[in-house]
Coordinates of C-alpha atoms (C1' of nucleotides) in Angstrom, one line a residue:
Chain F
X1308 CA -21.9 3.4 4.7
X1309 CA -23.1 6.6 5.3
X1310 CA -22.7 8.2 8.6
X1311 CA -25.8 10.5 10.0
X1312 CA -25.8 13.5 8.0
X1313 CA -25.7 17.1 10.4
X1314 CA -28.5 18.7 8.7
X1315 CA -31.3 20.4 10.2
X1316 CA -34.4 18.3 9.6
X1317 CA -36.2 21.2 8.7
X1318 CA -34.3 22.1 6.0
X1319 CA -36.3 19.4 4.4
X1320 CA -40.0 20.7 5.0
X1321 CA -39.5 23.6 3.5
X1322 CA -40.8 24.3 -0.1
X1323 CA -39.2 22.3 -2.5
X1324 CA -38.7 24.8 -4.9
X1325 CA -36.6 26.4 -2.0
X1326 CA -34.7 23.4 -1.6
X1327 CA -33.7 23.3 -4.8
X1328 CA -32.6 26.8 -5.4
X1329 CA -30.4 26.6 -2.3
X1330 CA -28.6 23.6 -3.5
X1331 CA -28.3 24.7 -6.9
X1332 CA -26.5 27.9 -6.1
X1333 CA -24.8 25.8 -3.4
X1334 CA -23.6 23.5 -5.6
X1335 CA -22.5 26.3 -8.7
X1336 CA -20.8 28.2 -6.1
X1337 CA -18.6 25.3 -4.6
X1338 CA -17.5 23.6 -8.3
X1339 CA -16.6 27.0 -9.8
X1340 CA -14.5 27.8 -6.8
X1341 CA -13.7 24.6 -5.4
X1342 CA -14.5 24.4 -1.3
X1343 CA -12.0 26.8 -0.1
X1344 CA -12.7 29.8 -2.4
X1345 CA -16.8 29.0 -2.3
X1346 CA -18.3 32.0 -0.1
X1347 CA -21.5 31.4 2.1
X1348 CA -22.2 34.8 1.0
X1349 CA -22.4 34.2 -2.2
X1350 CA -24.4 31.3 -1.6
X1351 CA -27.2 33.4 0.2
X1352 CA -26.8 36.2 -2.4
X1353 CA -27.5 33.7 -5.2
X1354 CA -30.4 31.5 -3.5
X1355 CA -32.3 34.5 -2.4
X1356 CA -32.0 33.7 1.8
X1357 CA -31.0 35.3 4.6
X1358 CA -27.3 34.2 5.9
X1359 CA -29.0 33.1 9.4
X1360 CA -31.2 30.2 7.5
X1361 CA -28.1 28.9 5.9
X1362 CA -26.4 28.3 9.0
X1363 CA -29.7 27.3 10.3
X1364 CA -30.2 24.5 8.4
X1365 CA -26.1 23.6 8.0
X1366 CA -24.1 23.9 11.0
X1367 CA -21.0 24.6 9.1
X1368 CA -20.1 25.1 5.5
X1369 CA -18.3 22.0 5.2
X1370 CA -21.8 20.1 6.9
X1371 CA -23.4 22.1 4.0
X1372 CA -20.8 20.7 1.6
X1373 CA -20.8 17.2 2.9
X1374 CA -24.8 17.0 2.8
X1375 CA -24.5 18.4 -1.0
X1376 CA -22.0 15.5 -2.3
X1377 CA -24.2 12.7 -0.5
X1378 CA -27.5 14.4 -2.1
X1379 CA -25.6 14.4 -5.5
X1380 CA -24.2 11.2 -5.7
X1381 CA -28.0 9.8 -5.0
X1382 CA -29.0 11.8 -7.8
X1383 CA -26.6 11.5 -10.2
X1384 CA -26.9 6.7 -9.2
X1385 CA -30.9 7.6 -9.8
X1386 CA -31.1 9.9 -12.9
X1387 CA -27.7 9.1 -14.5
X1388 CA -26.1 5.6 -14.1
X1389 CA -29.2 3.3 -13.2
X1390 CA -29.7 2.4 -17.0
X1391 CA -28.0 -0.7 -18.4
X1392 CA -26.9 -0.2 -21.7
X1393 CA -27.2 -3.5 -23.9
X1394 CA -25.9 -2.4 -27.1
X1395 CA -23.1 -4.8 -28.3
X1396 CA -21.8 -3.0 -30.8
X1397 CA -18.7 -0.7 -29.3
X1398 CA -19.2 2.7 -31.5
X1399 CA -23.2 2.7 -31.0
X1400 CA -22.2 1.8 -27.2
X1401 CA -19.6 4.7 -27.3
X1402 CA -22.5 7.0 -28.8
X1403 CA -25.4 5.9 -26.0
X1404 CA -23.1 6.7 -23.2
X1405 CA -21.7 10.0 -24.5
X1406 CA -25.1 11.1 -25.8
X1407 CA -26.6 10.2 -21.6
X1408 CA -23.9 12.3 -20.3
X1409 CA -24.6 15.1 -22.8
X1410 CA -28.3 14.9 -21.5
X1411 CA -27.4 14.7 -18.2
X1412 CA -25.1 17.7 -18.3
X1413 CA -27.7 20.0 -19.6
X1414 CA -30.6 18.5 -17.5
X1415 CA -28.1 19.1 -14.4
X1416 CA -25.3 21.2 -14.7
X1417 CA -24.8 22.1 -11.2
X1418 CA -24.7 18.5 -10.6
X1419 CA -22.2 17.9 -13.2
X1420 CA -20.0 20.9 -12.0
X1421 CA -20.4 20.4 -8.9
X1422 CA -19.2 16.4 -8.6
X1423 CA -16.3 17.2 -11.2
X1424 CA -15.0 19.8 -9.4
X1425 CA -15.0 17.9 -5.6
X1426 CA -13.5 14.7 -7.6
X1427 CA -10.6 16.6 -9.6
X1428 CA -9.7 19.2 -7.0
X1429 CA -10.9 18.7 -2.8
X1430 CA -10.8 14.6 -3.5
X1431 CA -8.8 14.6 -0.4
X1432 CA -11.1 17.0 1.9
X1433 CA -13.9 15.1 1.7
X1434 CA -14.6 12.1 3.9
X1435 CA -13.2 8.9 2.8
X1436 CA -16.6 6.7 2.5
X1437 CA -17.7 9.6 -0.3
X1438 CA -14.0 8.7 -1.9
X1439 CA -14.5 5.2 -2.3
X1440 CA -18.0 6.1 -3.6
X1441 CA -17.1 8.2 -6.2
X1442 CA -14.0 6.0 -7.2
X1443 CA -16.5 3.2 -7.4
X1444 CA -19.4 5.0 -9.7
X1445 CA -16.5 5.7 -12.3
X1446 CA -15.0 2.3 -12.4
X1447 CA -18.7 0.7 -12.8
X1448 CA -19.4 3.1 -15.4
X1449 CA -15.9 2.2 -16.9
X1450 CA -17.1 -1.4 -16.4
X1451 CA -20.1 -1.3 -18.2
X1452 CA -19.2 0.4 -21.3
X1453 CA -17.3 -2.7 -22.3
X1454 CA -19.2 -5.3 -21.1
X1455 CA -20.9 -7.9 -23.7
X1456 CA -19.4 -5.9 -26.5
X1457 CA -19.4 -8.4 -29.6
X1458 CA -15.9 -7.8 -30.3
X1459 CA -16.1 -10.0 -33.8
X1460 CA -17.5 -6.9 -35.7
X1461 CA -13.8 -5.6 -35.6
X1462 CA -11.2 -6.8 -38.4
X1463 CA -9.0 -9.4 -37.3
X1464 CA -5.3 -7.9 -38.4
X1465 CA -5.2 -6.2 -35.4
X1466 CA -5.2 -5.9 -31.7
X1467 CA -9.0 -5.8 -30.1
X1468 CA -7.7 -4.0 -27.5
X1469 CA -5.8 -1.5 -29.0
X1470 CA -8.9 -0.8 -31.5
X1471 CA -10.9 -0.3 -28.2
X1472 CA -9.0 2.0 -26.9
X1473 CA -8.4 4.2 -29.9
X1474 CA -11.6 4.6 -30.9
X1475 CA -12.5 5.1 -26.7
X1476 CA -9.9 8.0 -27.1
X1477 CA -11.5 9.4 -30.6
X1478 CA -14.7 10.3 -28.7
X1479 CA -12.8 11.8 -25.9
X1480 CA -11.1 13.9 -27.9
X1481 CA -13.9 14.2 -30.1
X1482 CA -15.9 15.5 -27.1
X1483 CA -13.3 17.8 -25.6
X1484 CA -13.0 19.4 -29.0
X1485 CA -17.3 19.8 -28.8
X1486 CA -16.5 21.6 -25.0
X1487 CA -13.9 23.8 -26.3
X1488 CA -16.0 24.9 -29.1
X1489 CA -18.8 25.4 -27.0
X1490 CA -17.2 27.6 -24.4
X1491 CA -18.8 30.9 -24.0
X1492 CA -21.7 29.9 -25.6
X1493 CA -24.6 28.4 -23.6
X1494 CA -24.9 24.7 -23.8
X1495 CA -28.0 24.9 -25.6
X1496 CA -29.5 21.5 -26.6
X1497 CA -29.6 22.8 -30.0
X1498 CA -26.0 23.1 -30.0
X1499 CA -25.6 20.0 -28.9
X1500 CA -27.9 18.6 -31.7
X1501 CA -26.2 20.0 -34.0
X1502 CA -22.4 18.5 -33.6
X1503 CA -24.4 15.5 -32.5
X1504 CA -25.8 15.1 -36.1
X1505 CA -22.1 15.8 -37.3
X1506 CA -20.7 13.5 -35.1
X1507 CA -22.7 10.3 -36.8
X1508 CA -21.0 11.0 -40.1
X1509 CA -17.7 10.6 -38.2
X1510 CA -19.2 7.2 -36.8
X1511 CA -19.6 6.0 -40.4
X1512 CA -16.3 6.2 -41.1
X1513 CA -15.1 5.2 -37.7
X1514 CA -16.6 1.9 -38.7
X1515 CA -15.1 1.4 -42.2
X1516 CA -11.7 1.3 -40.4
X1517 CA -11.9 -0.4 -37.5
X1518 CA -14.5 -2.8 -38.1
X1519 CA -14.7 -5.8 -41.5
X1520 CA -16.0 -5.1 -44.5
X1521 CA -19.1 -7.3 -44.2
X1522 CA -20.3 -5.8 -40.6
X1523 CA -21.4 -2.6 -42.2
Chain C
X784 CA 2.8 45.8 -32.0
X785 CA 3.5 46.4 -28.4
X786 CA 2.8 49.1 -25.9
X787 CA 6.0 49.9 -24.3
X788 CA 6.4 47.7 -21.0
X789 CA 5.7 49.9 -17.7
X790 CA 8.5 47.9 -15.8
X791 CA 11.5 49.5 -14.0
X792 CA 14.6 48.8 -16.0
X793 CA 16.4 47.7 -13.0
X794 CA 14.9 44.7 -13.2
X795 CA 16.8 43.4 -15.9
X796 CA 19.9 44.2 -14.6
X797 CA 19.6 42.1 -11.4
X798 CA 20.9 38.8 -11.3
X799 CA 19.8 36.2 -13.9
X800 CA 18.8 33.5 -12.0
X801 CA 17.2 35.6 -9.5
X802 CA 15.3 36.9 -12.6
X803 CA 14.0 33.7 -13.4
X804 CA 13.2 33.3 -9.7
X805 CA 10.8 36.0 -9.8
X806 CA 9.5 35.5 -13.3
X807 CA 8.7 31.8 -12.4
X808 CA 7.1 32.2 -9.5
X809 CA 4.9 34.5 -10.4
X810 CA 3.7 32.6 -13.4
X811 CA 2.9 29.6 -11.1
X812 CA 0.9 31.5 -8.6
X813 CA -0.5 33.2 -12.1
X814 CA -1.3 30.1 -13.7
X815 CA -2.5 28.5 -10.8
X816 CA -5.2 30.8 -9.5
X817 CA -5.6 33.3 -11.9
X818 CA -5.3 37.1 -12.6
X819 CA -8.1 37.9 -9.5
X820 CA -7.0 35.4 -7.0
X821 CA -3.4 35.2 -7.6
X822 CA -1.6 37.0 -4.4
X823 CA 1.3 39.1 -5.0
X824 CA 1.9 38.6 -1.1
X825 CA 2.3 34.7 -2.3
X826 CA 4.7 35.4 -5.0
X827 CA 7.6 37.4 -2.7
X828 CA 7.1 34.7 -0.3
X829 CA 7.4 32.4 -2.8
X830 CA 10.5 33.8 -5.0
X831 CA 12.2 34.7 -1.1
X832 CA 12.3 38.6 -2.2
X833 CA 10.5 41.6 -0.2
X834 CA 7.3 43.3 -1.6
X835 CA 9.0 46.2 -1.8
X836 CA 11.1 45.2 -4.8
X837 CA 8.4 43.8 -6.6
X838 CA 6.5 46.8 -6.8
X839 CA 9.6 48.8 -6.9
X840 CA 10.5 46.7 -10.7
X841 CA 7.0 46.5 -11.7
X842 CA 4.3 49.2 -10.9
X843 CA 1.5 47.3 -10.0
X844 CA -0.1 43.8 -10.0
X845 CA -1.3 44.2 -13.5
X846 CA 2.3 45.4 -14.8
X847 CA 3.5 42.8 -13.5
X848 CA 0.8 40.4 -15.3
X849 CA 0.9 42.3 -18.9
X850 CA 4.8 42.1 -18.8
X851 CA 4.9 38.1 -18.2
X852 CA 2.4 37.7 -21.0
X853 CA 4.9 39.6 -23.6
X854 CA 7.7 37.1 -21.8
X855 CA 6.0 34.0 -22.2
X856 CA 4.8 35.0 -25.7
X857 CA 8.4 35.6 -26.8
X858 CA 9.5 32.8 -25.0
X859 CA 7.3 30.3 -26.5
X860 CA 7.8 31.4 -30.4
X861 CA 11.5 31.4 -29.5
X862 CA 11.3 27.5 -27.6
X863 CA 8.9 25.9 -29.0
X864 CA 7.2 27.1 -32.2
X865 CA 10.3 28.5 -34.4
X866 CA 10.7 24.8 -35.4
X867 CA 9.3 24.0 -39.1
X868 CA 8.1 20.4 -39.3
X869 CA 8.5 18.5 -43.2
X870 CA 7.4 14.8 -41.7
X871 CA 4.6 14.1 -44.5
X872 CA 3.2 11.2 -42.5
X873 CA 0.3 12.9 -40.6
X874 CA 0.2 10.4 -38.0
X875 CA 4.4 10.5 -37.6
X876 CA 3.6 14.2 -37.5
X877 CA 1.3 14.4 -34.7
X878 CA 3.7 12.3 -32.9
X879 CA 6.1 14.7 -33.7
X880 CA 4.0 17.3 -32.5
X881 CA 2.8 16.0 -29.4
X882 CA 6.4 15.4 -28.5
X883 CA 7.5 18.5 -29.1
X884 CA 4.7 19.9 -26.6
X885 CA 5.8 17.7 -24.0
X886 CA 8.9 18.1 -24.1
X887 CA 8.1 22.3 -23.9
X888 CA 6.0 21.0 -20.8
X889 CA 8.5 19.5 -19.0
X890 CA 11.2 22.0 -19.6
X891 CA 8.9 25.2 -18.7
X892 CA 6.0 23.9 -16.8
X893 CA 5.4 27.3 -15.5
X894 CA 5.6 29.1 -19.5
X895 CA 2.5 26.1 -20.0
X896 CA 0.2 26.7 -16.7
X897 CA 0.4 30.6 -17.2
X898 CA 0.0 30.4 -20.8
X899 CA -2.9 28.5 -21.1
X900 CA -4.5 29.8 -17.8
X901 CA -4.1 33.6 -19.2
X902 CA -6.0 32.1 -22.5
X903 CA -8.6 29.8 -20.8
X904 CA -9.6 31.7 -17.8
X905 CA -8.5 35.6 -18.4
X906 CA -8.4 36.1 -22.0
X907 CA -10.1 39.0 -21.4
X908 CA -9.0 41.4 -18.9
X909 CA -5.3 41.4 -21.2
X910 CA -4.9 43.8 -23.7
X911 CA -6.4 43.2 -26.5
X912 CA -3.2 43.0 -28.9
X913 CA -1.7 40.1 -27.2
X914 CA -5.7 38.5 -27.2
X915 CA -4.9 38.7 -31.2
X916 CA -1.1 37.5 -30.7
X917 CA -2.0 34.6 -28.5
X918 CA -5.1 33.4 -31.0
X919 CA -2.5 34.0 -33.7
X920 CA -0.2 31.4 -32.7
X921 CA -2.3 28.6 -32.1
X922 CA -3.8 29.2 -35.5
X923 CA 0.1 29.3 -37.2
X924 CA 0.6 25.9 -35.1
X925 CA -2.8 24.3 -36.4
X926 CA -2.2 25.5 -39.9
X927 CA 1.4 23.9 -39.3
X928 CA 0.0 20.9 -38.2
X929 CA -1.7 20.0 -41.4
X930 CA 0.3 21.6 -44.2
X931 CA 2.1 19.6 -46.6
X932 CA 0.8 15.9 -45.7
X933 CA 1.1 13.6 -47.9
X934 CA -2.6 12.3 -48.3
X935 CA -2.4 9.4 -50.7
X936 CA -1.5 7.7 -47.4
X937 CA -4.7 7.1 -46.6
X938 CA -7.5 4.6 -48.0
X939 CA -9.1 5.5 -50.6
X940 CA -12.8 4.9 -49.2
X941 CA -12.9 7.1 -46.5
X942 CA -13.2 10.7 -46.4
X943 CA -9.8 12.4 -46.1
X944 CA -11.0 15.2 -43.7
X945 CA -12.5 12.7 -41.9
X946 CA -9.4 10.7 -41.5
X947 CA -7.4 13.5 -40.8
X948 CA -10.0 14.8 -37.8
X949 CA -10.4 11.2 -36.2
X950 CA -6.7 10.9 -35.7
X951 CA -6.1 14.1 -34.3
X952 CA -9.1 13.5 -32.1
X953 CA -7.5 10.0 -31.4
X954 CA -4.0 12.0 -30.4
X955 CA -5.8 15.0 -28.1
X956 CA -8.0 11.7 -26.3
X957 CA -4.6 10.0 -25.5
X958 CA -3.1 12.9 -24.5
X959 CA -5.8 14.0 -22.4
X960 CA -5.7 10.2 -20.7
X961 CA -2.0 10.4 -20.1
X962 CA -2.6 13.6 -18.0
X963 CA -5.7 12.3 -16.0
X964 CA -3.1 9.3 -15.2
X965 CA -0.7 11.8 -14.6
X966 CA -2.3 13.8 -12.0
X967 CA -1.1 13.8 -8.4
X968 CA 2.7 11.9 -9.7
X969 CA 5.1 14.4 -10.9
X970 CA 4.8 14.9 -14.7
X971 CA 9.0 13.6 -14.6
X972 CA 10.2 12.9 -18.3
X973 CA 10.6 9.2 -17.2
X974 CA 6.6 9.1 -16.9
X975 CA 5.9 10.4 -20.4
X976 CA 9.2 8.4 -21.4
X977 CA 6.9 5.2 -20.7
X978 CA 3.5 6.4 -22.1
X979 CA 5.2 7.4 -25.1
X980 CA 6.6 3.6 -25.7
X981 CA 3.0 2.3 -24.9
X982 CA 1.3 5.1 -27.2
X983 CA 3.8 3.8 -30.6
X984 CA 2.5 0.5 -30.7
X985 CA -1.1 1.7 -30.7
X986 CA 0.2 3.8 -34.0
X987 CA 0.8 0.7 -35.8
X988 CA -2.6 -0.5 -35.4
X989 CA -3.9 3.1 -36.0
X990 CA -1.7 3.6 -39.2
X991 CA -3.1 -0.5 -40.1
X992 CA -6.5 1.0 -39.9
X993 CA -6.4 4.5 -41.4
X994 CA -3.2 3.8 -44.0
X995 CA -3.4 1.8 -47.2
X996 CA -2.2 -1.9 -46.9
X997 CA 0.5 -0.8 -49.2
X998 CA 1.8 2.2 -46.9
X999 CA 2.7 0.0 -43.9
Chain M
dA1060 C1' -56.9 39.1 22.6
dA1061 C1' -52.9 37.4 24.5
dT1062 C1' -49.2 34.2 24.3
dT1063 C1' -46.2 31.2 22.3
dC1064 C1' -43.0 29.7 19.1
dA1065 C1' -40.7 28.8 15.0
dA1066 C1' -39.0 30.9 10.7
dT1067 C1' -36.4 34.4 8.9
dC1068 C1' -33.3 38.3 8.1
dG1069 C1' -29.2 41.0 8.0
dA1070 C1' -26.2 43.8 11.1
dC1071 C1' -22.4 42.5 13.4
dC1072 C1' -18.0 40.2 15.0
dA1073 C1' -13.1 39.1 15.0
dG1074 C1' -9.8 37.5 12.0
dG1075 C1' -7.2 37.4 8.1
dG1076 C1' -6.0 38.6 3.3
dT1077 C1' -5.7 42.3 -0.3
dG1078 C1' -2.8 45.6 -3.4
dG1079 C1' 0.2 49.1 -2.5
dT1080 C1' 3.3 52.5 0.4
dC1081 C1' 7.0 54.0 3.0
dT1082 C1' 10.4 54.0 6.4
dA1083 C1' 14.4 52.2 8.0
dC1084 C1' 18.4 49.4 7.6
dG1085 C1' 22.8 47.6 5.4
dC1086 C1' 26.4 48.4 2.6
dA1087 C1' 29.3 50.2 -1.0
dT1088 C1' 31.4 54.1 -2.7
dG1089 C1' 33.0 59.0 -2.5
Chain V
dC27 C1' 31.7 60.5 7.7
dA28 C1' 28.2 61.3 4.2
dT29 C1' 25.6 60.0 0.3
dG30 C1' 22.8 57.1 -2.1
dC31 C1' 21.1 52.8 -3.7
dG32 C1' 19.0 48.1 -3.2
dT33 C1' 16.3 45.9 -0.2
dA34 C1' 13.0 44.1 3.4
dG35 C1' 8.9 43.9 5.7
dA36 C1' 5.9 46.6 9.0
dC37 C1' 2.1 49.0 8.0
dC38 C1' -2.2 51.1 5.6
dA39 C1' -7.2 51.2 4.6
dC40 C1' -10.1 48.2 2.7
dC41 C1' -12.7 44.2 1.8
dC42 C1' -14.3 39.6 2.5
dT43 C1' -14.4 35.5 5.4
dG44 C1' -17.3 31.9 8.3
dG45 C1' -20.3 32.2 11.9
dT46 C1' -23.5 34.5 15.6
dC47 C1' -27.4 36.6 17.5
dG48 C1' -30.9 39.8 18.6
dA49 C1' -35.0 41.7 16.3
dT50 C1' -39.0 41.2 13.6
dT51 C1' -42.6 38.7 11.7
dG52 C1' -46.8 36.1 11.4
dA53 C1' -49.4 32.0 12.2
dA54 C1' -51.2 28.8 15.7
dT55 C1' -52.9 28.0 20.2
dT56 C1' -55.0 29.3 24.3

DNA sequence: AATTCAATCGACCAGGGTGGTCTACGCATG
DNA sequence: CATGCGTAGACCACCCTGGTCGATTGAATT
């Protein structure tokens, strides 16, 4: 699937704490500029190293940025999508998933910026095995959130499958709204918290509508 | 209100559509990469004219960027937000609204990129009166957006601000689908001609859902 | 103590892009 | 023929780019 990363082995017996600042800054530097505008300079700036290790370890910068989508896409199958979510009923599903990315996104944000920015804007620079990959995590992610959903806690006057997708596009946009309000401002857990906690009184009445009387 | 323009008057007595040429082009390249990383050597290549005349109209980069703002500004209250809306069905009236935007989006996609990339990305390197101008009219359009609805619409066991916010999340998550599906294909008025079909009969069920049984 | 060797840094390179200037050309009018 | 205006793009000094390479360090080995 993978073919032979060109990375420097030793690269990898350095400290780990090293390791991980050089990819962080690596991977902050490439998804707020997207590959092009990234600067190796600023990567070495920001990570504290000479410019002679970088190309020590990487050949290239696009071996660097290669190596960092393949390390991230393990990462983000290991600490973000290897959880199977069993709830069954659609809003609590809706609130699991969007409360793991939430997590995930302040545990890792370079990980987060980093993947959305190579996906949404140098999708077609990258090799093609990493394309299919990354096509593949979002539809089994897609997949799963509607899996062995009991679908009977919905009325019955109307369409299951428009009432899946409008209340799938209510946390969107409920989400996009939380993003917009939080720009600027650190995404602090507490913050998060916070809207969280407003969020679930929304769910209440998310429910009365879309779902019978008697499923309360 | 505003600062008197530093741009050579001689630019408004060139050509029209040469004009628009320039005014265009530089608002793509603009909107596209920002204040810092748009090039003016891209923008004469772009509207076919030599740099010489660019800097001859307008004095400097800057110039240049301040006076588009005050265009696009004038342009958009003229186009798109001069336009009082009476529908008292909240959900007929975000259609109405979301329409409206399209439609401005397809007529002037490069009045939309700049405007919302001089708000997202550089709201703060403008002068600070069209900062207040800009924040101004999205707050007229929001207060717009909700003024004079007829609220005995709704259910009667749910909370109305509730309602109201769920929808409008439901709307802004559609949207935001339509141009992730949009990305890549031209945004050509027959595309949004077919979403917009497939969106109305989702606004039965949501109307079923959110509307007394009577209001249908 | 001498030698080896790998890790590390940052000065340096050629190339290209930057915002902005200025000269020179073409063309209409006097 | 002369003047002057609109125009183009060569040119400027500067800065940043990805990448190289010689110099320095310091620990391990002999």
């Amino acid at each position: 699937m993978k073919g032979r990363l060109k990375m420097n082995e030793s690269f990898l017996s350095i400290a780990q704490e090293k390791q991980d600042r050089i990819r962080n800054e690596a991977m902050f530097e490439f998804g707020e500029n997207g590959y092009e505008k990234a600067s190796t300079n600023q990567i070495v700036k920001r990570a504290g190293i000479g410019k002679g290790m970088l190309f020590h370890y990487f050949n290239s910068k696009y071996d660097l940025y290669v190596y960092l989508i393949d390390f991230a896409l393990k990462k983000i199958q290991d600490d973000y999508l290897n959880f199977s979510r069993t709830e069954p009923d659609f809003i609590e599903r809706l609130k699991v998933f969007a409360s793991d990315k939430w997590r995930f996104m302040q545990r890792h944000p370079e990980l987060a910026t980093f993947i959305s920015s190579v996906f949404v804007n140098d999708s077609d620079i990258i090799p093609s095995d990493y394309q299919k990959q990354i096509k593949l995590l979002i539809n089994q992610r897609m997949e799963s959130l509607f899996a062995e959903i009991d679908l009977s806690l919905f009325r019955e006057d109307i369409d299951i499958n428009h009432a899946l997708k409008l209340v799938h596009w209510t946390f969107d946009g409920y989400q996009a709204d939380v993003i917009k309000r939080l720009k600027g401002k650190s995404m602090v857990h507490e913050s998060w918290e916070t809207y969280w906690e407003e969020f679930d009184h929304y769910l209440i009445t998310l429910k009365t509508v879309f779902y019978k009387e008697d499923a309360q």
